[in-house]
Amino acid sequence: MTLVFVLVWLLLGGIGGYTLGYRLGKRDGHRQERLRVPLMLRARALQTGTCPVCDKCSNGLD
């Protein structure tokens, strides 16, 4: 009886840990995507030669 009790708790803990890890992983992926956007804007500004702040400068130095 005690062995069954321990096995059930281990199973429930494994399912709960998997679910929590999956949710946190999705949230972390969203956080990484939000951090990546400014870098992509800067890279595009360097490619086009515009200012990454105002998009009006012609050489990025004005």
Steps between C-alpha positions, in 0.01 A plus 500: 500500500781743585679415176187581298463828688861597424469401134181705458667806655803457274273473196302810598821690571640403161186613318492826697869563439462436129201735476673775696818465295303512176318817605817671621677400179230663290516813713879511473477464123269801488745696716789414270298610197429837665871548564585412140282767336723804581802311368319427176406868465862604551621245247248623243606860567864408443413327174298792366726771642226669703492601864362222722335758727312735271520334152553845344876539500673411177830376643412404858732767643273808491 
